[in-house]
Coordinates of C-alpha atoms in Angstrom, one line a residue:
Chain A
M1 CA -24.8 26.0 8.7
S2 CA -21.5 24.3 8.5
Y3 CA -17.9 25.2 8.7
G4 CA -15.4 24.4 6.0
V5 CA -12.0 22.8 6.2
K6 CA -9.1 22.7 3.8
L7 CA -6.0 20.6 3.6
K8 CA -3.2 20.0 1.3
V9 CA -2.4 16.4 0.3
W10 CA 0.4 15.2 -1.9
G11 CA 2.3 12.0 -2.9
E12 CA 4.6 10.5 -5.4
R13 CA 2.0 8.5 -7.2
A14 CA -1.8 8.1 -7.2
C15 CA -4.4 5.9 -8.8
F16 CA -8.0 7.0 -8.8
T17 CA -9.2 4.0 -10.9
R18 CA -11.8 4.5 -13.5
P19 CA -14.6 2.0 -12.9
E20 CA -14.8 1.1 -16.6
M21 CA -11.1 0.2 -16.6
K22 CA -10.6 -1.8 -13.5
V23 CA -8.7 -4.9 -14.7
E24 CA -5.8 -3.0 -16.2
R25 CA -6.3 0.0 -14.1
V26 CA -6.4 3.5 -15.5
S27 CA -6.5 6.5 -13.2
Y28 CA -8.8 9.5 -13.6
D29 CA -6.8 12.7 -14.4
V30 CA -7.7 14.1 -11.1
M31 CA -8.8 13.0 -7.6
T32 CA -12.4 11.8 -7.3
P33 CA -14.7 13.3 -4.6
S34 CA -14.9 9.8 -3.1
A35 CA -11.1 9.6 -2.8
A36 CA -11.0 13.1 -1.3
R37 CA -13.7 12.1 1.2
A38 CA -11.7 9.0 2.2
V39 CA -8.6 11.1 2.8
I40 CA -10.5 13.3 5.2
E41 CA -12.2 10.4 6.9
A42 CA -8.7 8.8 7.5
I43 CA -7.9 11.8 9.6
Y44 CA -11.3 12.3 11.4
W45 CA -14.8 10.9 11.0
K46 CA -17.6 10.0 13.3
P47 CA -20.9 8.3 12.2
S48 CA -22.8 11.5 13.4
I49 CA -21.4 13.6 10.6
R50 CA -20.8 13.3 6.9
W51 CA -18.0 15.0 5.0
V52 CA -19.0 16.9 1.8
V53 CA -16.2 17.7 -0.6
E54 CA -16.7 21.2 -2.3
R55 CA -13.6 21.8 -4.4
I56 CA -10.5 20.0 -5.4
H57 CA -7.5 22.2 -6.5
V58 CA -5.0 20.4 -8.7
L59 CA -1.6 21.9 -7.9
K60 CA 0.6 20.0 -10.3
P61 CA 0.6 19.2 -14.0
I62 CA -1.1 15.9 -14.8
R63 CA 1.3 13.2 -15.7
F64 CA 0.9 9.4 -16.1
E65 CA 3.2 6.4 -15.7
N66 CA 2.7 2.8 -16.5
I67 CA 3.4 0.0 -13.9
R68 CA 2.8 -3.7 -14.4
R69 CA 2.6 -6.0 -11.5
N70 CA 1.9 -9.6 -10.7
E71 CA -1.5 -9.7 -9.0
L72 CA -3.9 -12.4 -7.9
E73 CA -6.7 -13.3 -10.2
S74 CA -9.1 -14.6 -7.5
K75 CA -10.4 -13.7 -4.1
L76 CA -10.9 -16.0 -1.2
S77 CA -14.3 -17.5 -1.2
K78 CA -16.2 -17.7 2.1
N79 CA -17.0 -21.4 1.5
M80 CA -13.3 -22.3 1.6
V81 CA -13.0 -20.6 5.0
V82 CA -16.2 -22.1 6.4
K83 CA -15.0 -25.6 5.4
A84 CA -11.8 -25.2 7.1
M85 CA -13.4 -23.7 10.2
R86 CA -15.7 -26.8 10.4
D87 CA -13.3 -29.6 9.8
G88 CA -10.1 -28.0 10.9
R89 CA -8.1 -29.7 8.1
S90 CA -9.0 -28.2 4.7
P91 CA -6.3 -25.9 3.4
V92 CA -7.0 -22.2 3.1
E93 CA -4.4 -21.0 0.6
I94 CA -3.8 -19.5 -2.8
F95 CA -0.7 -20.2 -4.8
I96 CA 0.4 -17.1 -6.5
E97 CA 2.0 -19.1 -9.3
D98 CA -1.3 -20.7 -10.3
K99 CA -3.4 -17.7 -9.9
R100 CA -1.2 -15.0 -11.4
Q101 CA -2.3 -12.2 -13.5
Q102 CA 0.1 -9.6 -14.7
R103 CA -1.8 -6.3 -14.8
A104 CA -0.7 -2.9 -15.9
A105 CA -1.8 0.2 -14.2
M106 CA -1.8 3.8 -15.7
V107 CA -1.1 5.8 -12.5
L108 CA -0.6 9.5 -11.9
R109 CA 2.8 10.8 -11.0
D110 CA 3.8 13.5 -8.5
V111 CA 0.5 14.8 -7.5
A112 CA -0.6 17.6 -5.1
Y113 CA -4.1 18.7 -4.3
V114 CA -5.9 21.1 -1.9
I115 CA -9.3 19.7 -0.8
E116 CA -11.9 22.0 0.4
A117 CA -14.8 20.4 2.3
H118 CA -17.3 20.8 5.0
F119 CA -19.3 18.4 7.2
E120 CA -22.9 18.1 7.8
A121 CA -24.8 16.6 10.7
V122 CA -26.4 13.2 10.3
E123 CA -27.3 12.8 13.9
Q124 CA -27.8 15.0 17.0
D125 CA -24.1 14.9 17.9
G126 CA -23.2 16.2 14.5
L127 CA -24.8 19.6 15.3
N128 CA -21.9 20.2 17.7
E129 CA -19.9 21.9 14.9
G130 CA -17.2 23.4 17.0
K131 CA -16.3 20.0 18.5
H132 CA -15.8 18.3 15.2
L133 CA -14.1 21.2 13.5
D134 CA -11.7 21.5 16.4
I135 CA -10.8 17.9 16.5
F136 CA -10.3 17.8 12.8
N137 CA -8.1 20.8 12.6
R138 CA -6.1 19.7 15.7
R139 CA -5.4 16.4 14.1
L140 CA -4.6 18.0 10.7
A141 CA -2.0 20.3 12.4
K142 CA -0.4 17.5 14.4
G143 CA -0.4 15.0 11.5
Q144 CA -2.6 12.6 13.4
C145 CA -4.8 10.1 11.7
F146 CA -6.7 6.9 12.1
Y147 CA -4.5 5.5 9.3
Q148 CA -2.2 7.0 6.7
P149 CA -4.5 8.5 4.0
Y150 CA -3.9 7.2 0.5
L151 CA -4.3 8.4 -3.0
G152 CA -6.7 5.9 -4.4
T153 CA -4.9 2.7 -3.5
R154 CA -3.0 2.0 -0.3
E155 CA 0.5 1.6 -1.9
F156 CA 0.2 5.3 -2.8
S157 CA 0.1 6.9 0.6
A158 CA -0.8 10.6 1.0
H159 CA 1.1 13.2 3.0
F160 CA -1.2 15.9 4.4
E161 CA -0.9 19.2 6.1
P162 CA -3.0 22.3 6.8
I163 CA -2.9 25.1 4.3
D164 CA -3.9 28.8 4.6
E165 CA -3.4 30.3 1.2
I166 CA -4.4 28.1 -1.7
P167 CA -1.7 28.6 -4.4
A168 CA -2.8 29.1 -8.0
S169 CA -2.8 26.0 -10.1
P170 CA -0.4 25.8 -13.0
L171 CA -3.2 24.5 -15.1
S172 CA -5.2 27.1 -17.0
G173 CA -8.3 27.0 -19.2
E174 CA -11.3 24.8 -19.0
R175 CA -11.0 21.1 -19.3
D176 CA -14.0 18.8 -19.6
L177 CA -13.2 15.6 -17.6
G178 CA -16.4 13.8 -18.7
W179 CA -18.5 11.7 -16.4
M180 CA -16.6 10.9 -13.3
L181 CA -17.3 8.8 -10.3
Y182 CA -18.7 11.0 -7.5
D183 CA -19.0 8.4 -4.8
M184 CA -20.7 5.2 -3.9
N185 CA -24.3 5.1 -2.5
Y186 CA -24.1 2.9 0.5
S187 CA -27.7 3.5 1.6
D188 CA -28.5 -0.1 0.9
P189 CA -25.5 -2.4 2.0
G190 CA -26.8 -5.3 -0.1
H191 CA -26.8 -3.1 -3.3
I192 CA -24.1 -0.5 -3.3
R193 CA -24.4 1.7 -6.4
P194 CA -22.0 4.3 -7.9
K195 CA -22.9 7.9 -8.4
F196 CA -21.5 10.0 -11.2
F197 CA -21.3 13.7 -12.0
H198 CA -20.1 15.7 -15.1
A199 CA -16.7 17.1 -14.0
K200 CA -15.1 20.2 -15.4
M201 CA -11.8 21.6 -14.4
I202 CA -11.6 25.3 -14.7
N203 CA -8.1 26.8 -14.1
G204 CA -7.1 23.7 -12.2
V205 CA -10.1 23.7 -9.9
V206 CA -12.8 21.0 -10.0
H207 CA -16.1 22.2 -8.4
I208 CA -17.9 19.3 -6.7
P209 CA -21.7 19.5 -6.7
H210 CA -23.5 18.8 -3.5
P211 CA -24.4 15.1 -3.1
D212 CA -28.1 15.9 -2.9
S213 CA -28.1 18.1 -6.0
A214 CA -29.6 17.0 -9.3
E215 CA -26.1 17.1 -10.9
V216 CA -25.2 13.9 -9.2
R217 CA -26.7 10.9 -11.1
Q218 CA -26.9 7.3 -10.2
Chain B
M1 CA -2.9 -10.9 23.3
E2 CA -4.0 -7.4 22.8
A3 CA -3.7 -5.4 19.5
I4 CA -1.0 -2.8 19.4
K5 CA -1.8 0.6 20.9
N6 CA 0.8 2.8 19.1
R7 CA 1.0 4.2 15.6
Y8 CA 4.3 3.5 13.9
E9 CA 6.2 4.6 10.8
F10 CA 9.4 3.1 9.5
V11 CA 12.1 3.8 7.1
Y12 CA 13.7 0.7 5.5
L13 CA 16.9 0.7 3.5
F14 CA 18.1 -2.3 1.5
D15 CA 20.6 -2.7 -1.2
V16 CA 21.4 -5.0 -4.1
E17 CA 24.7 -6.0 -5.5
N18 CA 24.9 -7.4 -9.1
G19 CA 21.4 -8.5 -9.1
N20 CA 17.8 -7.7 -10.0
P21 CA 15.8 -6.7 -7.0
N22 CA 12.4 -6.6 -8.9
G23 CA 11.9 -7.3 -12.5
D24 CA 9.5 -5.4 -14.7
P25 CA 7.3 -7.7 -16.7
D26 CA 6.7 -4.8 -19.2
A27 CA 10.4 -4.5 -20.0
G28 CA 11.5 -8.1 -20.4
N29 CA 12.2 -8.5 -16.7
M30 CA 14.8 -5.7 -16.6
P31 CA 15.0 -4.1 -13.1
R32 CA 12.1 -1.7 -12.6
M33 CA 12.9 1.9 -13.3
D34 CA 11.2 5.3 -13.2
A35 CA 11.5 6.2 -16.8
E36 CA 11.7 9.9 -16.1
T37 CA 14.4 10.0 -13.5
S38 CA 16.2 6.5 -14.0
H39 CA 15.7 5.7 -10.3
G40 CA 15.1 2.1 -9.5
L41 CA 11.8 0.9 -8.1
V42 CA 10.7 -2.1 -6.0
T43 CA 7.0 -2.4 -5.8
D44 CA 5.1 -2.7 -2.5
V45 CA 3.9 -6.1 -3.4
S46 CA 7.4 -7.4 -4.0
I47 CA 8.3 -6.4 -0.5
K48 CA 5.2 -7.9 1.0
R49 CA 5.9 -11.2 -0.8
K50 CA 9.3 -11.4 0.9
I51 CA 7.7 -10.8 4.3
R52 CA 5.1 -13.6 3.7
N53 CA 7.9 -16.0 2.6
F54 CA 10.0 -15.3 5.7
V55 CA 7.1 -15.7 8.1
E56 CA 6.2 -19.0 6.4
I57 CA 9.8 -20.2 6.9
V58 CA 10.0 -19.2 10.5
H59 CA 6.6 -20.5 11.6
K60 CA 6.3 -23.4 9.2
D61 CA 2.8 -22.3 8.3
Q62 CA 1.4 -23.0 11.7
A63 CA -1.5 -21.1 13.2
P64 CA -1.6 -18.3 14.2
F65 CA 1.1 -17.6 11.7
C66 CA -0.3 -19.3 8.6
I67 CA 0.2 -17.6 5.3
Y68 CA -2.7 -17.4 2.9
V69 CA -1.1 -16.1 -0.3
K70 CA 1.7 -18.6 -0.9
E71 CA 4.6 -19.2 -3.3
K72 CA 5.0 -22.7 -4.3
A73 CA 8.8 -22.6 -4.1
I74 CA 9.0 -22.8 -0.3
L75 CA 6.0 -24.8 0.3
T76 CA 6.1 -27.2 3.3
K77 CA 2.6 -28.4 3.2
Q78 CA 1.2 -30.3 6.0
Q79 CA -2.1 -32.0 5.2
E80 CA -3.1 -32.1 8.9
K81 CA -3.2 -28.5 9.9
A82 CA -3.7 -27.8 13.6
Y83 CA -6.4 -25.2 13.1
I84 CA -7.7 -23.5 16.1
A85 CA -11.3 -24.7 16.4
L86 CA -13.8 -22.0 16.3
K87 CA -14.9 -20.9 19.7
D88 CA -18.6 -21.2 19.2
E89 CA -18.8 -24.7 18.1
G90 CA -22.5 -24.8 17.5
N91 CA -22.1 -22.3 14.6
D92 CA -23.7 -24.0 11.6
N93 CA -24.0 -21.0 9.4
P94 CA -20.9 -18.8 10.0
T95 CA -21.4 -15.3 8.7
I96 CA -18.9 -13.4 6.6
E97 CA -17.8 -11.6 9.9
N98 CA -17.1 -15.0 11.6
A99 CA -15.1 -16.1 8.6
R100 CA -13.2 -12.9 8.5
D101 CA -12.4 -13.0 12.2
W102 CA -11.3 -16.6 11.9
M103 CA -9.0 -15.7 9.0
C104 CA -7.5 -12.8 11.0
K105 CA -6.9 -15.0 13.9
N106 CA -5.1 -17.7 12.0
F107 CA -3.3 -16.0 9.1
Y108 CA -0.5 -13.6 9.6
D109 CA -0.7 -12.0 6.2
V110 CA -4.4 -11.3 6.6
R111 CA -3.9 -9.8 10.0
T112 CA -1.0 -7.7 8.7
F113 CA -1.9 -6.6 5.2
G114 CA -5.5 -7.4 5.0
A115 CA -7.4 -9.4 2.4
V116 CA -10.4 -9.4 0.3
M117 CA -12.9 -12.1 0.7
S118 CA -15.6 -12.2 -2.0
L119 CA -19.3 -12.6 -1.8
K120 CA -21.6 -12.0 -4.7
E121 CA -24.2 -9.7 -3.4
F122 CA -22.9 -8.5 -0.1
N123 CA -19.3 -7.6 -0.7
C124 CA -18.0 -6.4 2.6
G125 CA -15.7 -9.3 3.4
Q126 CA -12.8 -7.0 3.3
V127 CA -10.0 -6.6 5.8
R128 CA -7.8 -3.6 5.7
G129 CA -4.6 -4.5 7.4
P130 CA -2.7 -2.1 9.6
V131 CA 0.6 -2.2 7.6
Q132 CA 0.9 0.0 4.6
I133 CA 4.1 0.0 2.5
N134 CA 5.1 2.3 -0.3
F135 CA 7.1 1.6 -3.3
A136 CA 10.8 1.5 -2.7
K137 CA 12.9 3.9 -4.7
S138 CA 16.7 3.9 -5.2
I139 CA 18.7 6.8 -3.7
D140 CA 20.6 7.3 -7.0
P141 CA 19.7 6.6 -10.6
I142 CA 20.4 3.0 -11.6
M143 CA 22.1 1.6 -14.7
P144 CA 20.5 -1.6 -15.7
N145 CA 22.9 -4.0 -17.5
E146 CA 21.9 -6.9 -19.7
L147 CA 24.5 -9.7 -19.6
S148 CA 24.5 -12.4 -22.2
I149 CA 25.2 -15.9 -20.8
T150 CA 25.6 -19.3 -22.5
R151 CA 24.3 -22.6 -21.6
M152 CA 26.2 -25.7 -22.7
A153 CA 23.1 -27.5 -23.6
V154 CA 19.9 -27.2 -25.6
A155 CA 16.4 -28.0 -24.7
T156 CA 15.2 -30.0 -27.7
E157 CA 16.5 -32.5 -30.2
A158 CA 15.5 -30.3 -33.0
E159 CA 17.8 -27.5 -31.7
A160 CA 20.7 -30.0 -31.4
K161 CA 20.2 -31.0 -35.0
K162 CA 20.2 -27.5 -36.1
Q163 CA 23.5 -26.8 -34.3
K164 CA 25.1 -29.9 -35.6
G165 CA 26.0 -31.1 -32.1
D166 CA 27.4 -27.6 -30.9
N167 CA 24.5 -27.6 -28.5
R168 CA 24.7 -24.0 -26.9
T169 CA 22.0 -21.6 -26.0
I170 CA 22.4 -17.9 -25.3
G171 CA 20.4 -16.4 -22.4
K172 CA 20.1 -13.0 -20.9
K173 CA 20.4 -11.8 -17.4
A174 CA 19.5 -8.3 -16.3
L175 CA 21.0 -6.7 -13.3
I176 CA 22.2 -3.6 -11.7
H177 CA 25.7 -3.3 -10.3
Y178 CA 24.6 -1.5 -7.2
G179 CA 21.5 0.1 -5.9
L180 CA 20.5 1.3 -2.4
Y181 CA 16.8 1.4 -2.0
R182 CA 14.6 3.2 0.5
T183 CA 11.0 2.5 1.3
E184 CA 8.7 3.9 3.9
G185 CA 5.8 2.2 5.8
Y186 CA 3.0 3.0 8.2
I187 CA 1.3 0.9 10.9
S188 CA -2.2 2.1 11.9
A189 CA -3.1 1.1 15.5
H190 CA -6.8 1.6 14.6
F191 CA -6.7 -1.0 11.9
A192 CA -4.7 -3.3 14.2
Q193 CA -7.7 -3.2 16.5
N194 CA -9.8 -4.6 13.7
T195 CA -7.5 -7.4 12.7
G196 CA -5.9 -8.2 16.1
F197 CA -2.4 -7.3 14.9
N198 CA -0.5 -7.6 18.2
E199 CA 3.0 -7.0 19.7
D200 CA 4.2 -10.4 18.6
D201 CA 3.1 -9.7 15.1
L202 CA 4.9 -6.4 15.1
Q203 CA 8.1 -8.1 16.3
M204 CA 7.7 -10.6 13.6
L205 CA 7.4 -7.8 11.0
W206 CA 10.6 -6.2 12.1
M207 CA 12.4 -9.6 12.2
A208 CA 11.1 -10.2 8.7
L209 CA 12.3 -6.9 7.3
I210 CA 15.7 -7.4 8.9
N211 CA 16.2 -11.0 7.8
M212 CA 14.0 -11.6 4.7
Y213 CA 16.6 -11.0 2.0
D214 CA 18.9 -13.5 3.6
H215 CA 16.4 -16.2 2.8
D216 CA 15.5 -15.1 -0.7
H217 CA 18.7 -15.8 -2.6
S218 CA 18.4 -16.8 -6.1
A219 CA 20.3 -16.6 -9.4
A220 CA 18.5 -13.4 -10.3
R221 CA 18.6 -11.5 -7.1
G222 CA 22.4 -11.3 -6.6
K223 CA 23.4 -10.0 -3.2
M224 CA 20.6 -8.3 -1.4
N225 CA 20.9 -7.0 2.2
A226 CA 18.7 -5.2 4.6
R227 CA 20.8 -2.2 5.7
R228 CA 18.8 -0.1 8.0
L229 CA 15.4 -0.2 9.7
I230 CA 14.6 3.0 11.5
V231 CA 11.2 2.9 13.4
F232 CA 9.2 5.8 14.8
K233 CA 6.9 4.9 17.6
H234 CA 4.2 7.4 18.6
D235 CA 3.0 7.4 22.2
G236 CA -0.6 6.9 21.1
M237 CA -2.9 5.5 18.5
L238 CA -3.4 8.7 16.6
G239 CA 0.2 9.8 16.6
N240 CA 2.0 13.0 17.4
A241 CA 3.6 14.1 14.1
P242 CA 2.9 14.1 10.4
A243 CA 4.6 11.0 8.8
H244 CA 6.4 13.0 6.1
K245 CA 8.1 15.2 8.8
L246 CA 9.4 12.0 10.5
F247 CA 10.6 10.5 7.2
D248 CA 12.4 13.8 6.5
L249 CA 14.6 13.2 9.6
V250 CA 16.2 10.3 7.9
K251 CA 18.6 11.5 5.2
V252 CA 20.6 9.2 3.1
I253 CA 23.6 11.1 1.7
R254 CA 25.9 10.0 -1.1
K255 CA 29.5 10.7 -0.2
D256 CA 31.2 12.8 -2.8
D257 CA 33.9 10.5 -4.0
G258 CA 33.4 11.0 -7.7
L259 CA 32.8 7.3 -8.3
P260 CA 29.6 5.5 -9.4
P261 CA 27.9 4.0 -6.3
R262 CA 29.0 0.4 -5.8
S263 CA 28.7 -0.2 -2.1
F264 CA 26.8 0.9 1.0
D265 CA 30.0 2.5 2.4
Q266 CA 29.6 5.2 -0.2
Y267 CA 26.4 6.4 1.6
E268 CA 25.9 8.0 4.9
V269 CA 22.6 7.7 6.8
R270 CA 22.1 10.7 8.9
I271 CA 19.3 10.9 11.5
E272 CA 18.4 14.3 12.8
R273 CA 17.5 13.3 16.3
D274 CA 17.5 16.8 17.7
R275 CA 14.4 17.5 15.5
L276 CA 12.4 14.6 16.7
P277 CA 9.0 15.7 17.8
D278 CA 7.7 15.2 21.4
G279 CA 5.8 12.0 21.9
V280 CA 7.7 10.1 19.2
E281 CA 10.4 7.6 20.0
L282 CA 13.0 6.7 17.5
M283 CA 14.3 3.1 17.4
E284 CA 17.1 1.9 15.2
M285 CA 16.2 -1.8 14.7
L286 CA 19.0 -2.3 12.3

C-alpha cells in the first residue's frame, strides 16, 4: 500500500543527457525517470523510503536548441590533492586555457511536466506513510526544498508546484522513444550500473514500469 | 565558522554597453542569442568564471579562498602556498572523503559551486555546491552588430609582400549597443552544510556579483555594469516560498519611450514588496 503524489515542474531549458552522447551532450526528448526521481528527492527524501515514478506527462511540444560552451576537459585527480595535503606546497589548480574543450549541447527548450510517483518503504520508518506524504505535500505547497530541483543539469533549474487536475497534453498519438535510461543501480557502490527501459509516449504520457519489473533491464 | 543556515534566492541584473558580454563559439564569437526570440544569453559558466576571477583578485589565491579553476590572464602564482596542514597529520592514506573535505576547506570555488574529483572505480568524489545559477537572459531582444576594424600592421612578411607595403589587416568585432540582462540564482543551505559554505563566503559572493564586472574590462566587453542585486532570505533552511513566486516579485519594465533600449534609465525595476510571503526577507544589496 502506498500513496501517490503528483507535481508540476517546468523550466526554460532542460538537458536529460543520453548516455551514448555525453561529450557533445544530446538530451532525450522527455524527462527520464531518474531525473524525475531526483526532482522529487530535492524536495523530500529519507533513506527509509524510495520514490518510484509512475507516469510523466509532457505538457509542451518537444523543441531543441543548440548551445556551445567552453568546458574543462579533465577532472581533478585525487593524487594531486593528496600530494598537496602532504607537502603543503604543490599547486592544486587547473588552467582553463590549457584544458579547454568547446562542447555543444542539444538541450530542450521551454519544458513542463507533471510527475506522478509514489514512495515505498525501505526500512521500518518508511511504513509510516502518512508522515512522509504529509511532509512531502507540505513542502510542495510551500515551495520548500533541500535544494532547487533541476532539469537534468544544475544550470537548468526547475520550478515546481502542486497540481490537482492534470491538463491534457498537446502531443497526440503514439511515439516510440526507444531504449531510455531508467535509473542507475547503486546497490554496489563500487560498480554503479545503468538500467534501461523501452519508453513509449502515448498522447504525451510516458508510463514508467516499476523498477522491479522485468521491463527494466540492466 | 558555521555553514549558513538560511536558504537564499537572488535576482541579478547587469548591463552591457557597446560590448559583447558572452561570445558564442558556434557563431564566430557573436553575442549569444536565443535564435527563436532574439533575446541575448549569458551562460551560467560565464558568470561563474567572473566570480572566480574576482575572488582570486581579492584574496590573492590564499587559503581558504584559493581558486581551483583558474584563468591564466590574472594569475599571481605563489610557489610557496600557505596551505592549511591537514588536521590529522598521521594520515598516510587519505580517502577520497578526506581529499574532498580538504578541497572544500581551502578552495572557494569548490565550496561554492562544487567540483568533480575523479576516481576510476569508485566515482563518488563529487561535491555539489550550494550556489546554483541560471542562464542570464536579456530583457529585450538584442541586435548584434559586427564592426569591421583595421589594424595598421600585418602579422607576417609574406602578407607585407602581398600588400606591397600597404600593411593593413581587417578584423571584426561583434557587439551589442545595449543589453540589460537578468539572471536568477539559488543557494541551498543543505548543500552549504556539506561543503562548509559560511557567512563570509556568502558575503564574498555578494561582493563578487556587485563588483566583478569592474575588474573584467577588456576590448571585447565594452562597458559592463552590475545594476541590481536583490536577495531573498528565507528564515530557515528549507525556505518558505517557491522560488518562482519570489522571482515574480521583481519586474523589470521597459519605459515606453519609443526608442531602442540604449541605457539603464530606460528601464524601471519594480519590486512588489507587499506580496512578499511571510518568513522571507528582501534585501537590496545593490
